[in-house]
CSV table of C-alpha atoms in Angstrom, one decimal:
chain,number,residue,atom,x,y,z
K,4,UNK,CA,-32.4,15.2,48.7
K,5,UNK,CA,-31.9,15.2,52.4
K,6,UNK,CA,-34.6,14.6,55.0
K,7,UNK,CA,-35.5,16.2,58.3
K,8,UNK,CA,-32.8,17.0,60.7
K,9,UNK,CA,-32.0,14.2,63.2
K,10,UNK,CA,-30.7,13.6,66.7
K,11,UNK,CA,-27.6,11.4,66.5
K,12,UNK,CA,-27.4,9.0,69.5
K,13,UNK,CA,-27.8,10.9,72.8
K,14,UNK,CA,-29.4,14.3,72.4
K,15,UNK,CA,-26.6,16.7,73.5
K,16,UNK,CA,-28.4,20.0,72.8
K,17,UNK,CA,-28.2,22.5,75.7
K,18,UNK,CA,-30.8,25.3,76.3
K,19,UNK,CA,-29.6,28.9,76.2
K,20,UNK,CA,-31.1,30.7,79.2
K,21,UNK,CA,-29.6,34.2,78.5
K,22,UNK,CA,-30.2,35.3,74.9
K,23,UNK,CA,-29.5,38.9,75.5
K,24,UNK,CA,-25.7,38.4,75.0
K,25,UNK,CA,-23.7,37.6,71.9
K,26,UNK,CA,-23.7,35.4,70.0
K,27,UNK,CA,-27.1,34.1,71.1
K,28,UNK,CA,-28.8,37.5,70.8
K,29,UNK,CA,-28.1,37.2,67.0
K,30,UNK,CA,-29.8,33.8,66.8
K,31,UNK,CA,-33.3,34.5,65.6
K,32,UNK,CA,-36.7,32.7,65.6
K,33,UNK,CA,-38.9,32.8,62.5
K,34,UNK,CA,-42.6,32.3,62.4
K,35,UNK,CA,-43.5,32.0,58.8
K,36,UNK,CA,-46.8,32.0,56.9
K,37,UNK,CA,-46.8,30.7,53.4
K,38,UNK,CA,-48.7,32.2,50.5
K,39,UNK,CA,-51.2,29.3,50.8
K,40,UNK,CA,-51.7,30.1,54.5
K,41,UNK,CA,-49.7,27.3,56.0
K,42,UNK,CA,-47.7,28.1,59.1
K,43,UNK,CA,-44.1,27.1,59.6
K,44,UNK,CA,-41.2,27.8,62.0
K,45,UNK,CA,-37.5,28.3,61.4
K,46,UNK,CA,-34.3,29.9,62.6
K,47,UNK,CA,-32.0,32.6,61.3
K,48,UNK,CA,-29.0,34.7,62.2
K,49,UNK,CA,-28.3,38.5,62.1
K,50,UNK,CA,-25.4,39.1,59.7
K,51,UNK,CA,-25.5,42.9,59.1
K,52,UNK,CA,-27.2,46.1,60.2
K,53,UNK,CA,-27.3,49.3,58.2
K,54,UNK,CA,-28.8,52.7,58.9
K,55,UNK,CA,-32.2,51.4,57.8
K,56,UNK,CA,-32.2,47.6,57.8
K,57,UNK,CA,-31.3,44.5,59.8
K,58,UNK,CA,-30.2,41.6,57.6
K,59,UNK,CA,-30.9,37.9,58.4
K,60,UNK,CA,-29.5,34.8,56.9
K,61,UNK,CA,-31.7,31.7,56.8
K,62,UNK,CA,-32.5,28.6,54.7
K,63,UNK,CA,-34.3,29.0,51.4
K,64,UNK,CA,-36.8,26.3,52.3
K,65,UNK,CA,-37.8,28.4,55.4
K,66,UNK,CA,-39.1,31.2,53.1
K,67,UNK,CA,-39.9,29.7,49.7
K,68,UNK,CA,-42.3,26.7,49.5
K,69,UNK,CA,-42.6,24.8,46.3
K,70,UNK,CA,-45.7,23.0,47.6
K,71,UNK,CA,-47.3,25.9,49.4
K,72,UNK,CA,-47.5,28.9,47.0
K,73,UNK,CA,-43.9,29.9,46.6
K,74,UNK,CA,-42.5,32.9,48.5
K,75,UNK,CA,-43.7,33.3,52.1
K,76,UNK,CA,-46.5,35.8,52.7
K,77,UNK,CA,-45.1,37.0,56.0
K,78,UNK,CA,-42.3,36.3,58.4
K,79,UNK,CA,-42.2,37.2,62.1
K,80,UNK,CA,-38.6,37.9,63.0
K,81,UNK,CA,-37.7,37.6,66.7
K,82,UNK,CA,-33.9,38.0,67.5
K,83,UNK,CA,-32.9,36.3,70.8
K,84,UNK,CA,-36.4,35.1,71.7
K,85,UNK,CA,-36.6,33.1,74.9
K,86,UNK,CA,-40.0,31.5,75.4
K,87,UNK,CA,-42.2,34.5,76.2
K,88,UNK,CA,-39.4,37.1,76.3
K,89,UNK,CA,-38.5,39.2,73.3
K,90,UNK,CA,-35.5,41.2,74.4
K,91,UNK,CA,-35.2,43.0,71.0
K,92,UNK,CA,-38.8,42.9,70.1
K,93,UNK,CA,-40.2,41.3,67.0
K,94,UNK,CA,-41.3,42.4,63.6
K,95,UNK,CA,-44.0,40.7,61.5
K,96,UNK,CA,-42.6,41.4,58.0
K,97,UNK,CA,-45.2,41.2,55.2
K,98,UNK,CA,-43.8,40.7,51.7
K,99,UNK,CA,-45.0,43.4,49.2
K,100,UNK,CA,-46.4,45.5,52.0
K,101,UNK,CA,-43.6,46.5,54.3
K,102,UNK,CA,-40.3,48.0,53.3
K,103,UNK,CA,-37.6,45.3,53.0
K,104,UNK,CA,-37.2,42.1,51.0
K,105,UNK,CA,-36.7,38.3,51.0
K,106,UNK,CA,-34.1,37.1,48.5
K,107,UNK,CA,-33.9,33.5,47.4
K,108,UNK,CA,-31.5,32.1,44.9
K,109,UNK,CA,-33.0,31.2,41.5
K,110,UNK,CA,-31.4,27.8,41.6
K,111,UNK,CA,-33.5,26.9,44.7
K,112,UNK,CA,-36.7,28.3,43.1
K,113,UNK,CA,-36.2,26.5,39.9
K,114,UNK,CA,-34.8,23.1,41.0
K,115,UNK,CA,-34.4,23.0,44.8
K,116,UNK,CA,-30.7,22.9,44.3
K,117,UNK,CA,-29.2,21.7,47.6
K,118,UNK,CA,-26.2,24.1,47.5
K,119,UNK,CA,-28.6,27.0,47.0
K,120,UNK,CA,-30.7,26.3,50.1
K,121,UNK,CA,-30.1,29.7,51.7
K,122,UNK,CA,-31.8,33.1,51.7
K,123,UNK,CA,-31.7,36.6,53.0
K,124,UNK,CA,-34.4,38.5,54.9
K,125,UNK,CA,-34.0,42.3,55.0
K,126,UNK,CA,-36.2,44.1,57.5
K,127,UNK,CA,-36.6,47.8,58.1
K,128,UNK,CA,-35.9,47.7,61.9
K,129,UNK,CA,-32.8,48.0,64.1
K,130,UNK,CA,-34.2,45.7,66.9
K,131,UNK,CA,-32.9,48.1,69.5
K,132,UNK,CA,-33.7,46.9,73.1
K,133,UNK,CA,-35.0,49.0,75.9
K,134,UNK,CA,-31.4,49.1,77.2
K,135,UNK,CA,-30.2,50.4,73.9
K,136,UNK,CA,-28.5,47.1,72.9
K,137,UNK,CA,-28.8,45.3,69.6
K,138,UNK,CA,-28.7,41.7,68.4
K,139,UNK,CA,-25.3,40.2,67.9
K,140,UNK,CA,-24.0,40.5,64.3
K,141,UNK,CA,-22.2,37.4,63.0
K,142,UNK,CA,-19.4,37.6,60.5
K,143,UNK,CA,-19.8,35.4,57.4
K,144,UNK,CA,-16.9,33.9,55.5
K,145,UNK,CA,-16.2,31.4,52.7
K,146,UNK,CA,-13.6,28.9,54.0
K,147,UNK,CA,-11.3,26.6,52.0
K,148,UNK,CA,-11.6,22.8,52.4
K,149,UNK,CA,-8.5,22.6,54.6
K,150,UNK,CA,-9.8,25.4,56.8
K,151,UNK,CA,-13.1,23.6,57.4
K,152,UNK,CA,-11.7,20.1,58.0
K,153,UNK,CA,-11.8,19.1,61.7
K,154,UNK,CA,-12.9,22.5,62.8
K,155,UNK,CA,-15.1,22.7,65.9
K,156,UNK,CA,-18.4,24.2,64.8
K,157,UNK,CA,-21.5,25.2,66.6
K,158,UNK,CA,-25.3,25.4,65.8
K,159,UNK,CA,-27.9,27.3,67.7
K,160,UNK,CA,-31.5,27.6,66.8
K,161,UNK,CA,-35.2,26.9,67.8
K,162,UNK,CA,-36.2,23.2,67.7
K,163,UNK,CA,-39.8,22.2,67.8
K,164,UNK,CA,-39.4,18.8,69.5
K,165,UNK,CA,-38.3,19.9,73.0
K,166,UNK,CA,-41.6,20.6,74.6
K,167,UNK,CA,-41.8,20.3,78.3
K,168,UNK,CA,-42.4,22.9,81.1
K,169,UNK,CA,-38.8,24.2,80.9
K,170,UNK,CA,-37.7,23.5,77.3
K,171,UNK,CA,-40.2,24.4,74.6
K,172,UNK,CA,-40.1,25.2,70.9
K,173,UNK,CA,-39.5,28.9,71.6
K,174,UNK,CA,-36.3,28.4,73.4
K,175,UNK,CA,-32.8,28.4,71.8
K,176,UNK,CA,-30.7,25.3,71.9
K,177,UNK,CA,-27.0,24.9,71.3
K,178,UNK,CA,-24.6,22.1,70.3
K,179,UNK,CA,-21.0,22.0,69.3
K,180,UNK,CA,-18.9,19.3,67.6
K,181,UNK,CA,-16.2,18.8,64.9
K,182,UNK,CA,-16.9,18.9,61.2
K,183,UNK,CA,-17.4,15.4,59.9
K,184,UNK,CA,-17.0,15.9,56.2
K,185,UNK,CA,-16.6,18.8,53.7
K,186,UNK,CA,-18.3,18.7,50.2
K,187,UNK,CA,-18.5,21.3,47.4
K,188,UNK,CA,-21.9,22.6,48.5
K,189,UNK,CA,-22.3,21.5,52.1
K,190,UNK,CA,-20.7,20.9,55.5
K,191,UNK,CA,-21.6,17.7,57.3
K,192,UNK,CA,-21.5,17.3,61.1
K,193,UNK,CA,-22.9,15.1,63.9
K,194,UNK,CA,-24.5,18.0,65.7
K,195,UNK,CA,-28.0,17.2,67.1
K,196,UNK,CA,-30.8,19.1,65.4
K,197,UNK,CA,-34.5,18.8,64.6
K,198,UNK,CA,-37.2,20.6,62.7
K,199,UNK,CA,-37.4,24.3,63.5
K,200,UNK,CA,-33.6,24.6,63.5
K,201,UNK,CA,-33.4,25.0,59.7
K,202,UNK,CA,-31.8,28.3,58.9
K,203,UNK,CA,-29.6,28.3,62.1
K,204,UNK,CA,-26.1,29.5,61.7
K,205,UNK,CA,-23.3,27.0,61.7
K,206,UNK,CA,-20.3,29.0,63.0
K,207,UNK,CA,-16.8,28.9,64.2
K,208,UNK,CA,-15.4,30.9,67.2
K,209,UNK,CA,-12.2,32.7,66.2
K,210,UNK,CA,-10.1,32.5,69.4
K,211,UNK,CA,-7.7,35.2,68.2
K,212,UNK,CA,-10.3,38.0,68.1
K,213,UNK,CA,-13.5,36.5,69.6
K,214,UNK,CA,-15.4,36.7,66.3
K,215,UNK,CA,-18.2,34.3,65.5
K,216,UNK,CA,-17.9,33.4,61.8
K,217,UNK,CA,-20.7,31.7,59.9
K,218,UNK,CA,-19.5,29.0,57.5
K,219,UNK,CA,-22.8,27.5,56.6
K,220,UNK,CA,-26.6,27.6,57.0
K,221,UNK,CA,-28.1,24.6,58.7
K,222,UNK,CA,-30.6,22.9,56.5
K,223,UNK,CA,-31.2,19.2,56.8
K,224,UNK,CA,-29.9,15.7,57.6
K,225,UNK,CA,-29.5,12.3,56.0
K,226,UNK,CA,-27.8,9.0,56.7
K,227,UNK,CA,-24.4,10.7,56.9
K,228,UNK,CA,-25.4,13.2,59.5
K,229,UNK,CA,-26.9,16.7,59.7
K,230,UNK,CA,-25.5,19.4,57.4
K,231,UNK,CA,-25.3,23.1,56.4
K,232,UNK,CA,-25.4,24.8,53.0
K,233,UNK,CA,-21.7,25.8,52.6
K,234,UNK,CA,-20.9,29.5,52.3
K,235,UNK,CA,-18.9,29.9,49.0
K,236,UNK,CA,-17.3,32.9,47.4
K,237,UNK,CA,-20.2,33.1,45.0
K,238,UNK,CA,-22.7,33.1,47.9
K,239,UNK,CA,-20.7,35.8,49.6
K,240,UNK,CA,-20.8,38.0,46.5
K,241,UNK,CA,-24.6,37.5,46.1
K,242,UNK,CA,-25.1,38.4,49.8
K,243,UNK,CA,-23.3,41.7,49.3
K,244,UNK,CA,-25.2,42.4,46.0
K,245,UNK,CA,-28.6,41.9,47.6
K,246,UNK,CA,-27.7,44.1,50.6
K,247,UNK,CA,-26.6,46.8,48.2
K,248,UNK,CA,-30.0,46.5,46.3
K,249,UNK,CA,-31.9,46.9,49.6
K,250,UNK,CA,-29.9,49.9,50.7
K,251,UNK,CA,-30.5,51.6,47.3
K,252,UNK,CA,-34.3,51.0,47.5
């Protein structure tokens, strides 16, 4: 198993000062309360919006805790949060009380399978701003090995270690670098991250059409670097299935 995320050499993360514009408006802070009452923080990304729901992609270990009662009791979802500013508001989603759902792969629940460390949060809210804007919606895609190799990827989330007057745990931070290695279930990179950034999108910028495409969900680090759960065709199919289940509810 991996360990906590790490800063590799010099910390090259940069604060995002305007989170009202894409793609940063789609990067989302999570405040999580476990079933046992423990409190955690994490990150997520908005990947879809329907007539009723906003759908967020995060890490399974942000919402399901093997040592703290299983599925989270509640998750406060704050797209584009910037310290004390909530440009799209926030929703405190309570499992089994509010309409919506948290979906976690069975393989994570049963065995903490590393390649299954991803989850969906589906919340009944559009997160419309006072200016009638919405959080950025990322594309999600399963890439082949050769498409991932040497790609220039980016991670943006909410770390807990940067805590001075300007840079605190409620501010977004961004870093970009090349993919270091590609494995069946994960993408390895030397991007700087720390706790709180789990669940952040690892994405590519398509220069042909401007799309930001998520290729993985940032989860943890080890001696080889930080890494993301790799989006596979099977994960893509499961995401679409769970969104359909929510829409039919």
